[in-house]
Short mmCIF file of C-alpha atoms in Angstrom, two decimals:
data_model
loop_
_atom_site.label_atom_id
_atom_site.label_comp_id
_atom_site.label_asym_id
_atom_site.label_seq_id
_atom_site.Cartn_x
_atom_site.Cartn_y
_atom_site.Cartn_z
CA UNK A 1 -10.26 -4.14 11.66
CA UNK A 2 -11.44 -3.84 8.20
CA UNK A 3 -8.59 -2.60 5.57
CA UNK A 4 -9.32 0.13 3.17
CA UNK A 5 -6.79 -2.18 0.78
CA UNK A 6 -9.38 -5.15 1.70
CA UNK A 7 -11.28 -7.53 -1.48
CA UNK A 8 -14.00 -5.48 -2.90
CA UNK A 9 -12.90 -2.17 -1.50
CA UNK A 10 -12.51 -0.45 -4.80
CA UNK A 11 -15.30 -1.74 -6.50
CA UNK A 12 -17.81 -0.72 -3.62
CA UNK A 13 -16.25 2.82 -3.75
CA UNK A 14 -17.24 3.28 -7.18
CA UNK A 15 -20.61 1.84 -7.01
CA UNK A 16 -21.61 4.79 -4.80
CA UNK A 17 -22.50 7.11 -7.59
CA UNK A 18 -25.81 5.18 -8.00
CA UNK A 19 -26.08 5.53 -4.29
CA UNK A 20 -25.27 8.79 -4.47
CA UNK A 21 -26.15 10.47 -7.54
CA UNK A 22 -28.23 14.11 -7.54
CA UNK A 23 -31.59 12.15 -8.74
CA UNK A 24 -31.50 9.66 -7.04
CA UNK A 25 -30.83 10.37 -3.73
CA UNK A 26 -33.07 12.80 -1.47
CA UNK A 27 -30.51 14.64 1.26
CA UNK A 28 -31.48 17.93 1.08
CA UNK A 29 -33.93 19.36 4.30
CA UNK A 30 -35.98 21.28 2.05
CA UNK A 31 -36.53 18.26 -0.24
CA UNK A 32 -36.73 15.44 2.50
CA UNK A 33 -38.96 17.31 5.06
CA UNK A 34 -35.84 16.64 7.48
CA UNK A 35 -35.75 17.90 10.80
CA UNK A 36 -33.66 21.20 11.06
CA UNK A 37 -29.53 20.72 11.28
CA UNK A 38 -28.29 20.27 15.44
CA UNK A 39 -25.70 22.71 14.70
CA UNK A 40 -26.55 26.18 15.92
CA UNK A 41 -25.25 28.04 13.78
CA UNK A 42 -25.60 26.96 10.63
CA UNK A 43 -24.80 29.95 8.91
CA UNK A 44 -22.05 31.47 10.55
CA UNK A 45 -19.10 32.25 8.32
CA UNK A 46 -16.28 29.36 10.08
CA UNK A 47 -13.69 29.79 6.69
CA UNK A 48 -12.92 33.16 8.66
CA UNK A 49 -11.77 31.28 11.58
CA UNK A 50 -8.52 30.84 12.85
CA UNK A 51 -7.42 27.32 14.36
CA UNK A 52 -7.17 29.15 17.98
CA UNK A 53 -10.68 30.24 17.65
CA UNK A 54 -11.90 26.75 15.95
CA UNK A 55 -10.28 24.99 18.90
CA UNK A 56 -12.06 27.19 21.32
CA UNK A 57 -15.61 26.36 20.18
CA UNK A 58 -14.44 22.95 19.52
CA UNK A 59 -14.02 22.64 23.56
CA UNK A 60 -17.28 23.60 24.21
CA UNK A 61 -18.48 20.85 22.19
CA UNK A 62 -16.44 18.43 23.48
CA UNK A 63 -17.22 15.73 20.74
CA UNK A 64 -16.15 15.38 17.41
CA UNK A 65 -18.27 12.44 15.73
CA UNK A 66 -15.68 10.66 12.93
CA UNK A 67 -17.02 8.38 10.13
CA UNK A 68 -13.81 6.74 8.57
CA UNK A 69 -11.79 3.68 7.52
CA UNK A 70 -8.52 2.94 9.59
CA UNK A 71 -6.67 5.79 7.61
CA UNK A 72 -8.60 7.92 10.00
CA UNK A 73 -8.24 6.17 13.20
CA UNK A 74 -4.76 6.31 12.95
CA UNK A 75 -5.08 10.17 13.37
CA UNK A 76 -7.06 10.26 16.49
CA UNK A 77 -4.11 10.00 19.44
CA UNK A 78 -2.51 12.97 18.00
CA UNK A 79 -5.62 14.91 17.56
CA UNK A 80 -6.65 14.48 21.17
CA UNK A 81 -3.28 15.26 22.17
CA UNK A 82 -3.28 18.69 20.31
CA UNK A 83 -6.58 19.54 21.39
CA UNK A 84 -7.17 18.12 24.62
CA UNK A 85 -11.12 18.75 25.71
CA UNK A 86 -12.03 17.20 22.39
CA UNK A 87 -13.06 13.85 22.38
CA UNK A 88 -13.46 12.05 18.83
CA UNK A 89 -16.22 9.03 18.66
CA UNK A 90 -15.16 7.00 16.05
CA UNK A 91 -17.45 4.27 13.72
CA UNK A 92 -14.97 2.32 11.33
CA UNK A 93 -16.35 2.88 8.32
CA UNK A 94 -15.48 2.61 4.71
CA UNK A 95 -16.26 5.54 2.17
CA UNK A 96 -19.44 3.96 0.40
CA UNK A 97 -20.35 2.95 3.95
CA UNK A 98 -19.92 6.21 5.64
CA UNK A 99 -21.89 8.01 3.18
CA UNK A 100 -24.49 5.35 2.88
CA UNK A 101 -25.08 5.97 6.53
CA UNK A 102 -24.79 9.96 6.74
CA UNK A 103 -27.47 9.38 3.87
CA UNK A 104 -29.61 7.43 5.47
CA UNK A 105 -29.46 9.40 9.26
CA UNK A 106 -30.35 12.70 7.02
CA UNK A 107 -33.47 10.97 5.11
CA UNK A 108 -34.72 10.26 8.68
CA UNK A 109 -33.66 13.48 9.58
CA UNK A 110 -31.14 12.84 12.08
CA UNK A 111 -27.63 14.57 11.76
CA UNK A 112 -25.03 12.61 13.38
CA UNK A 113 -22.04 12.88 11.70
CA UNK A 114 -19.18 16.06 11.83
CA UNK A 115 -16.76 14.38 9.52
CA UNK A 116 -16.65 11.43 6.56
CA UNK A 117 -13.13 10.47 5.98
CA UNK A 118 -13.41 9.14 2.33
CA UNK A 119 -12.27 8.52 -1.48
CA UNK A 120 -11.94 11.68 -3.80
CA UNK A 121 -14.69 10.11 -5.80
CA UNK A 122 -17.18 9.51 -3.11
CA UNK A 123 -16.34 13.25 -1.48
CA UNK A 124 -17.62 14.89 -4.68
CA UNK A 125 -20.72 12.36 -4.46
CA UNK A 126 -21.28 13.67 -1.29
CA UNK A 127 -20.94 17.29 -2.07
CA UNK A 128 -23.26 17.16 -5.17
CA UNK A 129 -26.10 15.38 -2.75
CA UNK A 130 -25.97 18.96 -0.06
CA UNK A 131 -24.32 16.63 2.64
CA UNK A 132 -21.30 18.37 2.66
CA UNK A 133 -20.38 21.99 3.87
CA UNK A 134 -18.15 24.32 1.89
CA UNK A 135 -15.16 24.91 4.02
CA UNK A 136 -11.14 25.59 2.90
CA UNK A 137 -9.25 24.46 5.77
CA UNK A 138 -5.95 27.69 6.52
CA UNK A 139 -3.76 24.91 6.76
CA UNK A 140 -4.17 23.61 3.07
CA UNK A 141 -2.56 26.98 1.88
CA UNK A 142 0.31 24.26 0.86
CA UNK A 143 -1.76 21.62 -0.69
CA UNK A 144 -1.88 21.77 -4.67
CA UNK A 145 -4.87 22.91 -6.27
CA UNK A 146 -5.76 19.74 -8.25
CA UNK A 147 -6.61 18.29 -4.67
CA UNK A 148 -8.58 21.03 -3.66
CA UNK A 149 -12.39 21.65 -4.04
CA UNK A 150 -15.05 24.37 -2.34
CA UNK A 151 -16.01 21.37 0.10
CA UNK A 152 -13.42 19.62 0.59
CA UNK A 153 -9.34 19.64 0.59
CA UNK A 154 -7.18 15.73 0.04
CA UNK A 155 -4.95 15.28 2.98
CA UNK A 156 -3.85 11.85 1.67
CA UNK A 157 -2.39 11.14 -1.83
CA UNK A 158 -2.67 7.66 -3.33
CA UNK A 159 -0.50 7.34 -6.61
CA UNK A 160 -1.02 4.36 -8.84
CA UNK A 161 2.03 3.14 -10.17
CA UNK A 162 3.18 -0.04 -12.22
CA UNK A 163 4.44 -2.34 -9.90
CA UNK A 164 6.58 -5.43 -10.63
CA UNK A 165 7.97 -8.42 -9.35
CA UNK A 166 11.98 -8.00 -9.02
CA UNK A 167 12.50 -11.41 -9.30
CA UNK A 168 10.70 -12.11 -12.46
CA UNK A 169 11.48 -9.11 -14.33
CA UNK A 170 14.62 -7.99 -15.66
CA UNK A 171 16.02 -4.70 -14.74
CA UNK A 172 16.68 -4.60 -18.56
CA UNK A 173 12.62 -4.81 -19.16
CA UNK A 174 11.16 -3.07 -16.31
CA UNK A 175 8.65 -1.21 -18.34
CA UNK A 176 9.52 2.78 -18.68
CA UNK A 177 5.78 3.41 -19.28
CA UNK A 178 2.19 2.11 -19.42
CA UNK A 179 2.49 1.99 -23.28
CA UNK A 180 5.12 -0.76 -22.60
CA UNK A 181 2.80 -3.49 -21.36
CA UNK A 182 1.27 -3.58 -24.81
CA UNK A 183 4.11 -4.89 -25.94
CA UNK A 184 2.69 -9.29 -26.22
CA UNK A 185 6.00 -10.39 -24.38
CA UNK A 186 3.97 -9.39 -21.52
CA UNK A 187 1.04 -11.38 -22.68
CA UNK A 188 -0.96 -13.50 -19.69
CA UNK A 189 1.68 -11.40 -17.27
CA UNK A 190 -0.43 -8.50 -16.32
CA UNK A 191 -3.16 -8.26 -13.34
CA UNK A 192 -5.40 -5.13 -12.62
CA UNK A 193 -7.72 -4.38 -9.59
CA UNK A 194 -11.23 -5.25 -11.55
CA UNK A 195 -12.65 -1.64 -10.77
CA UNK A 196 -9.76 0.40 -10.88
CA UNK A 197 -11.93 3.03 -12.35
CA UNK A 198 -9.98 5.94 -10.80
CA UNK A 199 -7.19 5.61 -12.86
CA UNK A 200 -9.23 4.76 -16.00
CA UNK A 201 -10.59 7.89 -15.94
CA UNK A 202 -7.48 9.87 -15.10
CA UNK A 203 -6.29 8.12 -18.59
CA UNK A 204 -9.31 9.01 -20.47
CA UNK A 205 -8.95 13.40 -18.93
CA UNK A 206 -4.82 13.17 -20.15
CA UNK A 207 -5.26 10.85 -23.16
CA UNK A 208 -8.86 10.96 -24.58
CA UNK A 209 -11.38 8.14 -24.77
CA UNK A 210 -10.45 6.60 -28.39
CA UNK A 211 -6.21 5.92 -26.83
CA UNK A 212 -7.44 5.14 -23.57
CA UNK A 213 -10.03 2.01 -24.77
CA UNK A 214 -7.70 0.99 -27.13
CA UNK A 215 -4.91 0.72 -24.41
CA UNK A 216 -7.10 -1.75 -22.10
CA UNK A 217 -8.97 -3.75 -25.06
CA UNK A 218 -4.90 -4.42 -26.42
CA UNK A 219 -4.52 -5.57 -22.63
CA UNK A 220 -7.34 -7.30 -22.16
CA UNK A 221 -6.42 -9.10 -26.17
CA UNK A 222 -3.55 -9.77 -24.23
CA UNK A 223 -4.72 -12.07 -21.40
CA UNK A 224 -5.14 -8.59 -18.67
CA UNK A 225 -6.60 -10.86 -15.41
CA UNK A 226 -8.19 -9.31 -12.67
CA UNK A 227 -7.40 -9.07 -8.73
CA UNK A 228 -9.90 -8.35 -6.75
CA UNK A 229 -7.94 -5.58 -3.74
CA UNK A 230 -5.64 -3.68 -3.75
CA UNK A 231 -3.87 -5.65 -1.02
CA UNK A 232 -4.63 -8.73 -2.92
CA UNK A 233 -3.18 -7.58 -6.31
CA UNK A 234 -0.05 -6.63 -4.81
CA UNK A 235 0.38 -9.72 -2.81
CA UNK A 236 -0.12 -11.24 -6.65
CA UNK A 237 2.68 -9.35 -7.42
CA UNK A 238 4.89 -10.53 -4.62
CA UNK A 239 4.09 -14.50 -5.13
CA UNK A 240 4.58 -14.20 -8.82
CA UNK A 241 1.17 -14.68 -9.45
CA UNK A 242 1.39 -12.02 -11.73
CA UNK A 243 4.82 -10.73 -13.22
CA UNK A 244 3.28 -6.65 -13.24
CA UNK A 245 -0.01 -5.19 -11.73
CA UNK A 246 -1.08 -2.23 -14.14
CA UNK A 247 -1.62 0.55 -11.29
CA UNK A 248 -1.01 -0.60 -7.59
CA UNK A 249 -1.41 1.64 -4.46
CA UNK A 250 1.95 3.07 -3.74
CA UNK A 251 1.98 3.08 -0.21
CA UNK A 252 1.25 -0.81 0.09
CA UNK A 253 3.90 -1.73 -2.35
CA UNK A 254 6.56 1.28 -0.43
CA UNK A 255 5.56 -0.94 3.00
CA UNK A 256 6.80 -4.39 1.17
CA UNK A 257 9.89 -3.03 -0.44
CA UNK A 258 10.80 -1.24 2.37
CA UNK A 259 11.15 -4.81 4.15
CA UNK A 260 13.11 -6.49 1.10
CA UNK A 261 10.04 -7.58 -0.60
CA UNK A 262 10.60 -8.43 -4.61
CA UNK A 263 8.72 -5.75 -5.55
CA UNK A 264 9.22 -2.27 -7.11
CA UNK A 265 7.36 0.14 -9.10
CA UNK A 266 8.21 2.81 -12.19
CA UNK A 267 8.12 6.24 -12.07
CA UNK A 268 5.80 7.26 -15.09
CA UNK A 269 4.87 10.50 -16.52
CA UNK A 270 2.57 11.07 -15.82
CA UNK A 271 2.00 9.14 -12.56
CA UNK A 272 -2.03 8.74 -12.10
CA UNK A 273 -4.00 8.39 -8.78
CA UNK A 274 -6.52 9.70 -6.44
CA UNK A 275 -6.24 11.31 -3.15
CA UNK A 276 -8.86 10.94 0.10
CA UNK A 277 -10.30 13.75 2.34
CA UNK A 278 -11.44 14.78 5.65
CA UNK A 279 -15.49 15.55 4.96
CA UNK A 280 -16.78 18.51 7.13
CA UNK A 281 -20.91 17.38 7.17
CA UNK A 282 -23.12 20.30 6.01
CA UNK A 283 -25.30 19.92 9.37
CA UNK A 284 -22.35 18.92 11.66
CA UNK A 285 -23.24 18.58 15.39
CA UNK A 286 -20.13 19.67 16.61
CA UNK A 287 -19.03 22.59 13.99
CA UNK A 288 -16.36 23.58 15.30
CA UNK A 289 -14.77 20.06 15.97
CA UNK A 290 -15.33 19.35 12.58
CA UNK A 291 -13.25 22.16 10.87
CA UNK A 292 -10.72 21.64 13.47
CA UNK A 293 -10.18 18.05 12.61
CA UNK A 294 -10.29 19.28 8.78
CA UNK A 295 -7.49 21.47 9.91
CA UNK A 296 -5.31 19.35 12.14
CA UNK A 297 -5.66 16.16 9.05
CA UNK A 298 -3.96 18.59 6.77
CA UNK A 299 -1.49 20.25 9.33
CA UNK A 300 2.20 19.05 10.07
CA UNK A 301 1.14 16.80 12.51
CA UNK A 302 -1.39 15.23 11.07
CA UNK A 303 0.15 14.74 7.77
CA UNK A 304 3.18 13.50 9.81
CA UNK A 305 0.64 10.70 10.54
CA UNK A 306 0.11 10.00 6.85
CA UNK A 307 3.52 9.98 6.27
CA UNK A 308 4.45 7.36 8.82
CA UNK A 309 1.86 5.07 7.54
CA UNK A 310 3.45 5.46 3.86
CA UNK A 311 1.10 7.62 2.46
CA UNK A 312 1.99 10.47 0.51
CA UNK A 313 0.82 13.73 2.00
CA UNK A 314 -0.58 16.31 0.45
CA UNK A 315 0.87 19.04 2.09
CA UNK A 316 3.73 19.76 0.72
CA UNK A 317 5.87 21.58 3.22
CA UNK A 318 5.64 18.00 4.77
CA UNK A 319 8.38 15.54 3.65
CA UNK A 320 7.60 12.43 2.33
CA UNK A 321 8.15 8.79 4.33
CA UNK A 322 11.23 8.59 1.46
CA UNK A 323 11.91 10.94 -1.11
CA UNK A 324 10.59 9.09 -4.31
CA UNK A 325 7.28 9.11 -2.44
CA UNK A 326 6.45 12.61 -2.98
CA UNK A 327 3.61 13.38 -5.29
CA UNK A 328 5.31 16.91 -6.20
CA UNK A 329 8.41 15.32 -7.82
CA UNK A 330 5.82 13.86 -10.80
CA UNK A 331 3.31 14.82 -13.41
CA UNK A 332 0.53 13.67 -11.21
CA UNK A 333 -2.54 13.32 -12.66
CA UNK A 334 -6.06 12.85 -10.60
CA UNK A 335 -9.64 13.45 -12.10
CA UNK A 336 -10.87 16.71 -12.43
CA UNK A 337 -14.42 18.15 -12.13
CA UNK A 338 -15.39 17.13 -15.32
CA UNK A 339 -14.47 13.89 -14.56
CA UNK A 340 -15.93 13.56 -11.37
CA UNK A 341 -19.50 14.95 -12.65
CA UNK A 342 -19.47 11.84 -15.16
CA UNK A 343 -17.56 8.70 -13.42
CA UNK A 344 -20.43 7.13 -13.79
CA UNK A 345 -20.21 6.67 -17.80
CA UNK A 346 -16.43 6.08 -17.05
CA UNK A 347 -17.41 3.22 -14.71
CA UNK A 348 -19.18 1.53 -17.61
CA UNK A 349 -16.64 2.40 -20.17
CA UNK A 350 -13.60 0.38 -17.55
CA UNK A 351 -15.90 -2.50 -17.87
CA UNK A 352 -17.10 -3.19 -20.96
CA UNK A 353 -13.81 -2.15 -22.59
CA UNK A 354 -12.67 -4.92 -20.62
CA UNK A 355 -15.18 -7.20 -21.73
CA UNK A 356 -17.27 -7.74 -18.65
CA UNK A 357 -20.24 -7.25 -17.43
CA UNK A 358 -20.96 -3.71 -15.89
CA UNK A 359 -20.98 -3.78 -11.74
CA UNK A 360 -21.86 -0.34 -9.73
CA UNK A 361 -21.52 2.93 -11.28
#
């Protein structure tokens, strides 16, 4: 079972803008010569639908066809116990992967695909390529508007906190902020995940560009080192590898604490991060299945899903797995749309302000 935490998971997901971009990628039926889409009826109006009636057309389909990593799969019992008639037929995929292969089904023509379960940054790929169909999903009325776009709505929030190593650090210098690990006592202490470009560019929308590259060249003067995963970097963390990782994902380092683990992670404002969304394809098979699984990812039960897995939901009439874990009790910041439309140059920027070589982007 691949992890979405796994080595190389981060810097995959960023190098699908090339993949991706407008330019360079052909999606569109009218510029490809595709086939026309299997759903019949492509224009019908579903964001007046109501769950009942979504569920009803959903039956007749029968199928819902999921592209997703395992923070999908873990929703699928639930969903075929809600909505029993609908059947979901899963392919484990990660984000880049997923859209790599919805790509390449729609240059041949062929529509497989109802929903790609995926990073923030690779959902707005996908919307800018005309893979993706504009849909707001009723029960996202509670989900804040920074993780809400016309195609898409984040079910799944994934804050980026410093974490630490209890152990190793005093609670007298547990860092208060990310200006505190430019301090040079923390000199050859400090690992980041090398394409951690999400929360880069968050810095760069809240700080500017001139603070935010001379934060990370003062780190990387420093002796900054780089962990490739998410997983990996916090298990860094844990063996006192590294004393502090710059931004870790929250819900891996909640799991270890939660069982004792010497690890724990400060509260910042603001608190940066992305978030991860249910995809509804443009030319969908199974229509209706789609915006019903949209639905039910951001509905109590499905977010009670997210929660158990120590994710922070996005809904927030849903409490969080513990209370600290809520993104509604911080200044969180994720990237905006002007943000999104120009990752690309921020992908560079992460890298050579870092003093390596440029990878994806």
């Amino acid at each position: 079972m691949t992890n979405p935490d796994s080595p190389g998971h981060t810097t995959k997901r960023w190098r699908l803008a090339a993949l991706l971009s407008v330019a360079g990628v052909c999606l569109l039926v009218t510029a490809c010569g595709g086939s026309t889409p299997a759903s019949t009826t492509p224009a019908e109006n579903f964001n007046g639908k109501t769950v009942d009636q979504l569920y009803e057309g959903a039956k007749k389909e029968g199928t819902l066809v999921l592209y997703a990593a395992d923070s999908g799969k873990d929703l699928i019992p639930g969903f075929e116990k809600q909505y029993p008639g609908v059947k979901v037929q899963y392919f484990q995929q990660q984000g880049e992967q997923s859209a790599s292969k919805a790509a390449a089904e729609a240059r041949a023509g062929v529509y497989n695909v109802d929903v790609i379960d995926t990073e923030q940054n690779t959902s707005y790929s996908l919307s800018q390529t005309g893979l993706l169909a504009q849909y707001s999903p009723p029960a996202g009325a509670d989900v804040d508007a920074k993780y809400k776009t016309p195609y898409f709505t984040g079910y799944r929030v994934q804050l980026k906190p410093i974490a630490y190593n209890t152990k190793l650090v005093a609670a007298a210098d547990v860092p208060k902020g990310l200006t505190d690990l430019t301090d040079p006592k923390w000199a050859n202490k400090i690992c980041a995940e090398p394409s951690e470009v999400s929360v880069f560019a968050d810095m760069v929308q809240e700080l500017g560009q001139d603070q935010t590259e001379q934060y990370w060249k003062t780190l990387t003067s420093h002796g900054l080192r780089f962990v490739s995963g998410q997983t990996n970097l916090v298990q860094s963390v844990l063996s006192g590898d590294c004393a502090v990782a710059v931004s870790a994902n929250l819900h891996t380092v909640a799991k270890n604490a939660a069982k004792g683990a010497p690890i724990g992670w400060v509260k910042t404002d603001p608190l940066y991060g992305n978030y991860g969304a249910a995809c509804v394809a443009a030319k969908a098979p199974h229509p209706y299945a789609a915006r019903l699984w949209a639905n039910y990812v951001l509905s109590p039960v499905g977010q009670q899903v997210v929660v158990d897995a120590y994710r922070v939901p996005s809904n927030h009439s849903v409490a969080a797995k513990e209370p600290e874990l809520a993104d509604n009790k911080y200044n969180t910041v994720v990237a905006g749309d002007e943000v999104m439309k120009n990752f690309s140059k921020y992908n560079t920027l992460y890298y050579t302000t870092t003093g390596r070589p440029v990878t994806g982007g």
